[in-house]
Coordinates of C-alpha atoms and ligand atoms in Angstrom, one line a residue:
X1 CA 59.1 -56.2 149.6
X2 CA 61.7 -55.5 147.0
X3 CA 64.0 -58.6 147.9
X4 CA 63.1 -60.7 145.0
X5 CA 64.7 -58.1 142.6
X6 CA 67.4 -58.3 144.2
X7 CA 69.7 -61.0 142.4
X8 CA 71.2 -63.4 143.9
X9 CA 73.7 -63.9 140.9
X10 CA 75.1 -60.7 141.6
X11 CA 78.9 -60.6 140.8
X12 CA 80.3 -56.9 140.3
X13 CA 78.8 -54.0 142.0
X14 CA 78.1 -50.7 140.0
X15 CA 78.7 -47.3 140.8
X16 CA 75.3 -46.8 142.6
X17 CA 76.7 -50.3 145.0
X18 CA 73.4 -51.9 143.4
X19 CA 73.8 -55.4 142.6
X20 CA 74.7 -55.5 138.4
X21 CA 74.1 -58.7 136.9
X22 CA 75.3 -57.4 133.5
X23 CA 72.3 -58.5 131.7
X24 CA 70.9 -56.6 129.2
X25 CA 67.7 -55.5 130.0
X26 CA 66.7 -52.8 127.2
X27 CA 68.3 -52.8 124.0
X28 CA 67.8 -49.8 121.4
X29 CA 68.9 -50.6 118.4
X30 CA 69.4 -47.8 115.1
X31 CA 66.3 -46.1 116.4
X32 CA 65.5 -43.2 113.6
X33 CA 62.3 -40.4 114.4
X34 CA 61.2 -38.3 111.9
X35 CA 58.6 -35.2 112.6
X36 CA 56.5 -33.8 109.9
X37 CA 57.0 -30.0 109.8
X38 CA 56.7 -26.4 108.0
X39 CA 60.0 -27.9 106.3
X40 CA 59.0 -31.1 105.4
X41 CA 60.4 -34.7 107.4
X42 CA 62.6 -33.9 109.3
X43 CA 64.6 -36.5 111.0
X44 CA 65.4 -35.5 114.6
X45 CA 66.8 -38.7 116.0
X46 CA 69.0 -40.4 113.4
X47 CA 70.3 -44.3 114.6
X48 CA 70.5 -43.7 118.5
X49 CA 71.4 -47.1 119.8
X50 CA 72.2 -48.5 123.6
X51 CA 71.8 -51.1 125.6
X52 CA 71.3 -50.6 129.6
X53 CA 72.3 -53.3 132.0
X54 CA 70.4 -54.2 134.9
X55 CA 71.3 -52.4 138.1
X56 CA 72.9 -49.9 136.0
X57 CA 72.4 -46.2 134.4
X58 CA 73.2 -44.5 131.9
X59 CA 72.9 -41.1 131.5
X60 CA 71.9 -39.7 127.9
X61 CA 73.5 -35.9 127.7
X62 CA 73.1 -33.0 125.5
X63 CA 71.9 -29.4 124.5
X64 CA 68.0 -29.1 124.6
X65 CA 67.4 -30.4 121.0
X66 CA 69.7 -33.2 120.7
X67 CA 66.9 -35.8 120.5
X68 CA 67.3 -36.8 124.0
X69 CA 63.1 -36.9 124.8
X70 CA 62.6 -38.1 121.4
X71 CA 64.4 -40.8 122.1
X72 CA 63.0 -42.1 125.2
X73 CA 59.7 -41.5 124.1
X74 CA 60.3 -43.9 121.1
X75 CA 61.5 -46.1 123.3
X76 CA 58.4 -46.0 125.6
X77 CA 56.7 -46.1 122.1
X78 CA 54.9 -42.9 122.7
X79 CA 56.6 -41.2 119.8
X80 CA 52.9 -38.9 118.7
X81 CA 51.9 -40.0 115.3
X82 CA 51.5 -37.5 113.5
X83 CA 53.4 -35.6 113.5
X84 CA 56.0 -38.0 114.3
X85 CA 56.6 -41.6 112.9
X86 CA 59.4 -43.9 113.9
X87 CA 60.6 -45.2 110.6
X88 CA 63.5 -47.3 111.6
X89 CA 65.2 -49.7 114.6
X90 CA 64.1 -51.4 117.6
X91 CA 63.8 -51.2 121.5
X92 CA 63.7 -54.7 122.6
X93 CA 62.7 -54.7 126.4
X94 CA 64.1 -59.0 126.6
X95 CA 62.7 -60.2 123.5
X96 CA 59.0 -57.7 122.6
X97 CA 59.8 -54.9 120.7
X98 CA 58.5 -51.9 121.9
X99 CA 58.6 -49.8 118.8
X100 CA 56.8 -52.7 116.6
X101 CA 54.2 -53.4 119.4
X102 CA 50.0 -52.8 119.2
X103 CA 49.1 -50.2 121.2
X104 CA 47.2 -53.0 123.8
X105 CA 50.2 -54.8 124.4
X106 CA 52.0 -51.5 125.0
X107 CA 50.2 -50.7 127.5
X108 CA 50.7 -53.9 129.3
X109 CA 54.1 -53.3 129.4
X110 CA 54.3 -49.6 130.0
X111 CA 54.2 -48.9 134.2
X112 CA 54.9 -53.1 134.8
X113 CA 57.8 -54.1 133.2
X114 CA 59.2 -50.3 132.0
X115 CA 58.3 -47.0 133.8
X116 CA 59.0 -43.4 132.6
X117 CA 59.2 -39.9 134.7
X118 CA 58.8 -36.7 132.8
X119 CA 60.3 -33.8 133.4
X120 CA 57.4 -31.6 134.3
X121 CA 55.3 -34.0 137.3
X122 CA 51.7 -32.1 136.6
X123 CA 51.8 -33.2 133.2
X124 CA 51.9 -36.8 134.1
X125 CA 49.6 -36.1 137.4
X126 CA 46.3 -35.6 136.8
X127 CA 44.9 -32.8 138.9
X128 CA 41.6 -34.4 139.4
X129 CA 42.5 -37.2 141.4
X130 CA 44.3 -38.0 144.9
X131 CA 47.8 -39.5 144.3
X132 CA 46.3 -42.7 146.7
X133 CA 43.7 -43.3 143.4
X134 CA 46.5 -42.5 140.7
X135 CA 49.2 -44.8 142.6
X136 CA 46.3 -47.4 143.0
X137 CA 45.2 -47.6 140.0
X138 CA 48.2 -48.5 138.2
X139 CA 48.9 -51.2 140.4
X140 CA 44.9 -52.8 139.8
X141 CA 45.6 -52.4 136.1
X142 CA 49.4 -54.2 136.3
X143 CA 48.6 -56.7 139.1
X144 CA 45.0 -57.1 139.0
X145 CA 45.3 -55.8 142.7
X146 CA 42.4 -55.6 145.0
X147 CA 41.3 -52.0 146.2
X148 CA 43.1 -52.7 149.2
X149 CA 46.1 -54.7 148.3
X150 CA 46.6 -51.3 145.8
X151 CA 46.4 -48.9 148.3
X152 CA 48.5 -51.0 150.7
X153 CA 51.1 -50.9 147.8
X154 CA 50.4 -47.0 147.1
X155 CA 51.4 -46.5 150.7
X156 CA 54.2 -48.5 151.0
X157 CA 56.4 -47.0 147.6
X158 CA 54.9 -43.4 149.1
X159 CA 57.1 -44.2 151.8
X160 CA 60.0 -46.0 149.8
X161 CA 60.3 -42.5 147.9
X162 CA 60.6 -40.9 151.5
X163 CA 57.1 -39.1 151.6
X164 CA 56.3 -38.6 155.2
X165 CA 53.0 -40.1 157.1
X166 CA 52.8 -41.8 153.7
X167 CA 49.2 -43.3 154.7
X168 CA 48.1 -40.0 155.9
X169 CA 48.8 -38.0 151.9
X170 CA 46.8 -40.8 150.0
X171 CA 44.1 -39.1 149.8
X172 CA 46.0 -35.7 148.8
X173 CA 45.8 -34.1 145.6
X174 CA 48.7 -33.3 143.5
X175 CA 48.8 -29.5 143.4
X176 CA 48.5 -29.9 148.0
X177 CA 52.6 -31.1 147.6
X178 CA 55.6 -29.0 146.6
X179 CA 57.4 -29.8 143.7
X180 CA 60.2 -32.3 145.4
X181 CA 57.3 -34.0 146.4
X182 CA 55.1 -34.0 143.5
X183 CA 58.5 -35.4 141.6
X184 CA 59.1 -38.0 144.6
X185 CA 55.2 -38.6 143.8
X186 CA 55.5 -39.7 140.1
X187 CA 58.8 -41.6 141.1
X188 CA 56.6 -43.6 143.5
X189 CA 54.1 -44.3 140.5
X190 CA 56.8 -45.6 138.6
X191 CA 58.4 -47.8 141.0
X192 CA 54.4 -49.3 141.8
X193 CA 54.8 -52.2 139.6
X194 CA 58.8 -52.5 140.0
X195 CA 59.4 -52.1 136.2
X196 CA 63.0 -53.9 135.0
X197 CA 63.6 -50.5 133.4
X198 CA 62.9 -47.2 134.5
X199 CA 63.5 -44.4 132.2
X200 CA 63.6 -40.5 133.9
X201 CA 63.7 -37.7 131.4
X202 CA 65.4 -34.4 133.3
X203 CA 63.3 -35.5 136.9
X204 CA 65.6 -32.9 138.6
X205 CA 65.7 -30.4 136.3
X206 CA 63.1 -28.0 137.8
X207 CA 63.6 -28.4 141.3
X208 CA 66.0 -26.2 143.5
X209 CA 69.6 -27.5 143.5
X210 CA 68.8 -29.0 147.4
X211 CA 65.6 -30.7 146.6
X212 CA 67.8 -32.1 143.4
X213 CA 70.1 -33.0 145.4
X214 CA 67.3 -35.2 147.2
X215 CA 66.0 -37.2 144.9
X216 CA 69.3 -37.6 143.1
X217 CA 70.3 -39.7 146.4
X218 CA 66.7 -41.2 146.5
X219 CA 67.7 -42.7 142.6
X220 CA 71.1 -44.0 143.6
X221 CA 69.5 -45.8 146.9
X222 CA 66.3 -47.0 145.0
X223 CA 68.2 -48.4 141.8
X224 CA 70.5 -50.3 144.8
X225 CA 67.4 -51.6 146.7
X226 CA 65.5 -52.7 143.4
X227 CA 68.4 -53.4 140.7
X228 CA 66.3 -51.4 137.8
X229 CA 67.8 -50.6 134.7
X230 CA 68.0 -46.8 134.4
X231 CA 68.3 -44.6 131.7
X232 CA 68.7 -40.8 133.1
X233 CA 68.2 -38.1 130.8
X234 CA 69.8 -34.6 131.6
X235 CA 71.8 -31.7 130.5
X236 CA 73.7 -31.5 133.3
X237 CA 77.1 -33.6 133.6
X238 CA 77.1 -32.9 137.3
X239 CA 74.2 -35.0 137.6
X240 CA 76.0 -37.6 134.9
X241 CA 78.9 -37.7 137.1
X242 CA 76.6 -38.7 140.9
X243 CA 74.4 -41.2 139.3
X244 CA 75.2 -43.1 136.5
X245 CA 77.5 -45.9 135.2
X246 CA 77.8 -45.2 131.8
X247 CA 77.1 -42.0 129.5
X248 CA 76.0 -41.4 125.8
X249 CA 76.5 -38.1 124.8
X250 CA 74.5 -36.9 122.2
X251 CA 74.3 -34.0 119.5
X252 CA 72.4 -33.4 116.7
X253 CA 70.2 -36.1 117.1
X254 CA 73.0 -38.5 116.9
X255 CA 75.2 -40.4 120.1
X256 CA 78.7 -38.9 119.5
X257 CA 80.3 -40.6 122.6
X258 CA 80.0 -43.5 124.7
X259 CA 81.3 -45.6 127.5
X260 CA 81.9 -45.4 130.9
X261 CA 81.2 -42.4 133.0
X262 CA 85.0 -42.5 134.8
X263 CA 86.9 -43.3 131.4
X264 CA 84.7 -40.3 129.8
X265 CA 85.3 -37.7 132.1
X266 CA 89.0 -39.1 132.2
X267 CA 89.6 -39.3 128.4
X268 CA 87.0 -37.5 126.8
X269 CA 87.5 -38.1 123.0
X270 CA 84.9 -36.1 121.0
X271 CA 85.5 -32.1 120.8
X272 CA 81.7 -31.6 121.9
X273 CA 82.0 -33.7 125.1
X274 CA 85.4 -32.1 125.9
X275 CA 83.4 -28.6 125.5
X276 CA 80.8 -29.9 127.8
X277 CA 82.9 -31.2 130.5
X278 CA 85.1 -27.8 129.9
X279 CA 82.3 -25.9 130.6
X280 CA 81.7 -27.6 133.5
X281 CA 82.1 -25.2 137.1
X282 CA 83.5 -28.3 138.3
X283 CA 83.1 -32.4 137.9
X284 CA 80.7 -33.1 140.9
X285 CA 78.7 -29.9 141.0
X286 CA 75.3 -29.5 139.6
X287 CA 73.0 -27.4 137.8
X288 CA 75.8 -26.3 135.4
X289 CA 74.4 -24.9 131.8
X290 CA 75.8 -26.2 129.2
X291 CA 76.3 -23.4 127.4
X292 CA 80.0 -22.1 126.7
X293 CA 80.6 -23.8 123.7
X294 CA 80.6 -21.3 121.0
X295 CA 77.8 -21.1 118.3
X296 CA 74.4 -23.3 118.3
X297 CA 73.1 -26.8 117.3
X298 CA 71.8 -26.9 113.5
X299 CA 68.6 -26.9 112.9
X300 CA 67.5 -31.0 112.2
X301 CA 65.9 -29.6 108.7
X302 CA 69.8 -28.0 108.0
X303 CA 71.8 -30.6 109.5
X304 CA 75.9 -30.5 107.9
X305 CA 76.7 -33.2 105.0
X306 CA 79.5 -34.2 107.4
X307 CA 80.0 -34.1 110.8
X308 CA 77.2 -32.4 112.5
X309 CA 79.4 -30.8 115.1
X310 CA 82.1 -29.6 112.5
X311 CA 80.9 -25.5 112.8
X312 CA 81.6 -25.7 115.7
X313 CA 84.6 -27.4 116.2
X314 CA 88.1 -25.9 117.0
X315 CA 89.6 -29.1 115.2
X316 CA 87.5 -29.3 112.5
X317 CA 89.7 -30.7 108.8
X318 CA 88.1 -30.4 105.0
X319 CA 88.2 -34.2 105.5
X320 CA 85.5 -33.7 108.3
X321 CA 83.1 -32.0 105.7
X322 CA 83.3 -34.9 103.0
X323 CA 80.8 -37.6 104.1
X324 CA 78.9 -38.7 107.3
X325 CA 81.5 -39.4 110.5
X326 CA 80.4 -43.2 112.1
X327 CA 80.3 -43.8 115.5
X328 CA 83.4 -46.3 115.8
X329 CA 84.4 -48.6 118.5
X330 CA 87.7 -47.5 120.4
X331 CA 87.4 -49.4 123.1
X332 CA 85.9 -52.1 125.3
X333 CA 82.1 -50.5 125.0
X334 CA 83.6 -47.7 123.9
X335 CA 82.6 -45.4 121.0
X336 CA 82.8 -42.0 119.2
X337 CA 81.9 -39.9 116.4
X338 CA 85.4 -37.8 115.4
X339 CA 87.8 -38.7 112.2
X340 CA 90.2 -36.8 114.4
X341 CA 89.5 -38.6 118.1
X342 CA 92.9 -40.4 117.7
X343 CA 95.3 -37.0 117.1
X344 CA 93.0 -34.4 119.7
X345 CA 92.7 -37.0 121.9
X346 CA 96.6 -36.8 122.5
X347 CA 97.1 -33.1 122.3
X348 CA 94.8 -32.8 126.0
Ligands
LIG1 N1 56.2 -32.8 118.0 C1 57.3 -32.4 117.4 N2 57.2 -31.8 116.1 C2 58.3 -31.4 115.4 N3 59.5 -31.5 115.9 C3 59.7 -31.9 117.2 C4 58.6 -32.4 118.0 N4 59.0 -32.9 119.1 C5 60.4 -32.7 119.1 N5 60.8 -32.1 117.9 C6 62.1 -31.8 117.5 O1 63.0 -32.8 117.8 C7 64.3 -32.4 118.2 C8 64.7 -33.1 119.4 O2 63.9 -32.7 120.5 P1 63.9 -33.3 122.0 O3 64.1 -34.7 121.9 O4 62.8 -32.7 122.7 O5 65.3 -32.6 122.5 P2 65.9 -32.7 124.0 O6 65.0 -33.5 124.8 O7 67.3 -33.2 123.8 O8 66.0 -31.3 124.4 C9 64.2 -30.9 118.3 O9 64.7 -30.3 117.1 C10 62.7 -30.6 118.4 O10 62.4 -29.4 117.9
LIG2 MG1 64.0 -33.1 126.6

């Protein structure tokens, strides 16, 4: 069924032993989101970019409020306007931009060629349908399926996903499954149409640590059966460290450090994702907080003139306060957001 994603150009293997072509599949380029609030615009993602490679993932990590949502949702153009507006960069999914596109041809992109899971399933679920019609009817829409062809297809990713007597459940509601199954559920609506890019905004985050566990293996073998592009969202490194290739970490609404998931938990070179792997039980556990570096995020209406970490920072100069730190390139695909990455990067 999935063979012809499969490529047969394949020359390096990923972490996830999926087949990695290396070609860029999405590509998010200075992506800026503002919301309208009590304070005015505020700008709550300021010039995310990253590109994901086919048959990879990369994990985006940070406190709750670093943008992470906000920026897959303007990637998935579904930034809600107003109160939000995207008011700069690009998401270029090969060459349409999402960000720039109508609303019509949106839609004929979103589910076929890239997929999103949300953190919470029965938002995404409606209640008021069997998953058999909800899985079905994105693949008529997409495919221009027959009634039977779809539900041929809704049983056989019900199944992929590891949902047993998959034929038998079509005609379930969502609130009759658990909430693994629910989440294996929306996964399967995702995968319907075998999007190129799949992105997954915290899909473990409200399960139990075992039924995380679960679906965390059902990613890995899924994105090595179907080659997807994946970008994983979470707040947990534990979860950066099982499944994904490559990591951007962000605060503040900004990436602060990137490159590959080995050579970051090896050498990590900004003070805030030292803090978050410090705080870590343990590289390889999961459902760690990240909550032991001292003091808070600022508020995106009261964001520092420098760096945006600096408050908090055991490192922090006067030369860190003057002017706006860039993300700079340190490496091969490689970057971070410190003045001081060179000198503290040393001292560990
Ligand atoms: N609809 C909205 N209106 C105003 N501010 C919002 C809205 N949605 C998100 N934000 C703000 O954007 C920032 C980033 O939020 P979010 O992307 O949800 O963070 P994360 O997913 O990393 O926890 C937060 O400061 C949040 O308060
Ligand atoms: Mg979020």
């Amino acid at each position: 069924m999935t063979d012809d994603l499969i490529t047969s150009e394949a020359n390096t293997v990923g972490k996830s032993g999926s087949p990695v072509e290396g070609r860029t599949v999405l590509s998010v380029e200075d992506l800026k989101v503002d919301f309208l609030t009590e304070q005015g615009w505020v700008t709550v993602v300021d010039g995310v970019s990253f590109d994901v490679a086919a048959g990879t993932t990369l994990g985006i990590v940070g406190e709750s409020g670093s943008g992470k949502t906000v920026t897959s949702m303007a990637t998935m153009g579904l930034v809600p306007s107003p109160p939000g507006r995207v008011s700069h960069g690009r998401a270029m999914l090969g060459d349409v931009d999402l960000v720039g596109i109508s609303a019509r041809s949106l839609e004929e992109h979103r589910g076929a060629d890239i997929a999103m899971i949300f953190q919470e399933p029965m938002t995404s679920l409606n209640p008021a349908f069997t998953i058999g019609e909800q899985i079905a009817e994105v693949v008529r829409r997409h495919r221009g399926a027959s009634r039977s062809e779809a539900r041929r297809r809704a049983v056989e990713v019900l199944d992929l996903v590891g949902i047993p007597a998959a034929a038998d459940r079509l005609g379930a509601y969502p609130h009759e499954f658990s909430g693994g199954m629910r989440q294996r559920v929306m996964i399967a609506m995702a995968l319907a149409c075998e999007p190129d890019v799949l992105i997954a905004d915290e899909p473990t985050t409200a399960l139990d640590v075992t039924v995380q566990a679960q679906i965390l293996d059902l990613f890995r073998d899924l994105q090595a059966e179907l080659g997807m592009a994946v970008v994983f969202i979470t707040h947990d490194l534990g979860v950066v460290a099982d499944i994904c290739d490559r990591v951007a970490v962000m605060y503040a609404g900004q990436i602060v450090e990137e490159g590959d998931v080995f050579e970051i938990f090896a050498d990590p070179q900004h003070p805030y994702t030292q803090g978050l792997l410090e705080a870590m039980p343990q590289v390889g556990s999961r459902g760690s907080q990240l909550s032991s570096i001292p003091g808070s995020p600022p508020e995106p209406w009261a964001m520092p003139s420098g760096c945006r970490f600096a408050p908090r920072c055991e490192h922090v100069t006067d030369a860190c306060r003057e002017q706006a730190i860039e993300l700079v390139e340190i490496g091969l695909q490689r970057t971070v957001r410190c003045i001081r990455a060179d000198e503290i990067g040393v001292a560990r």
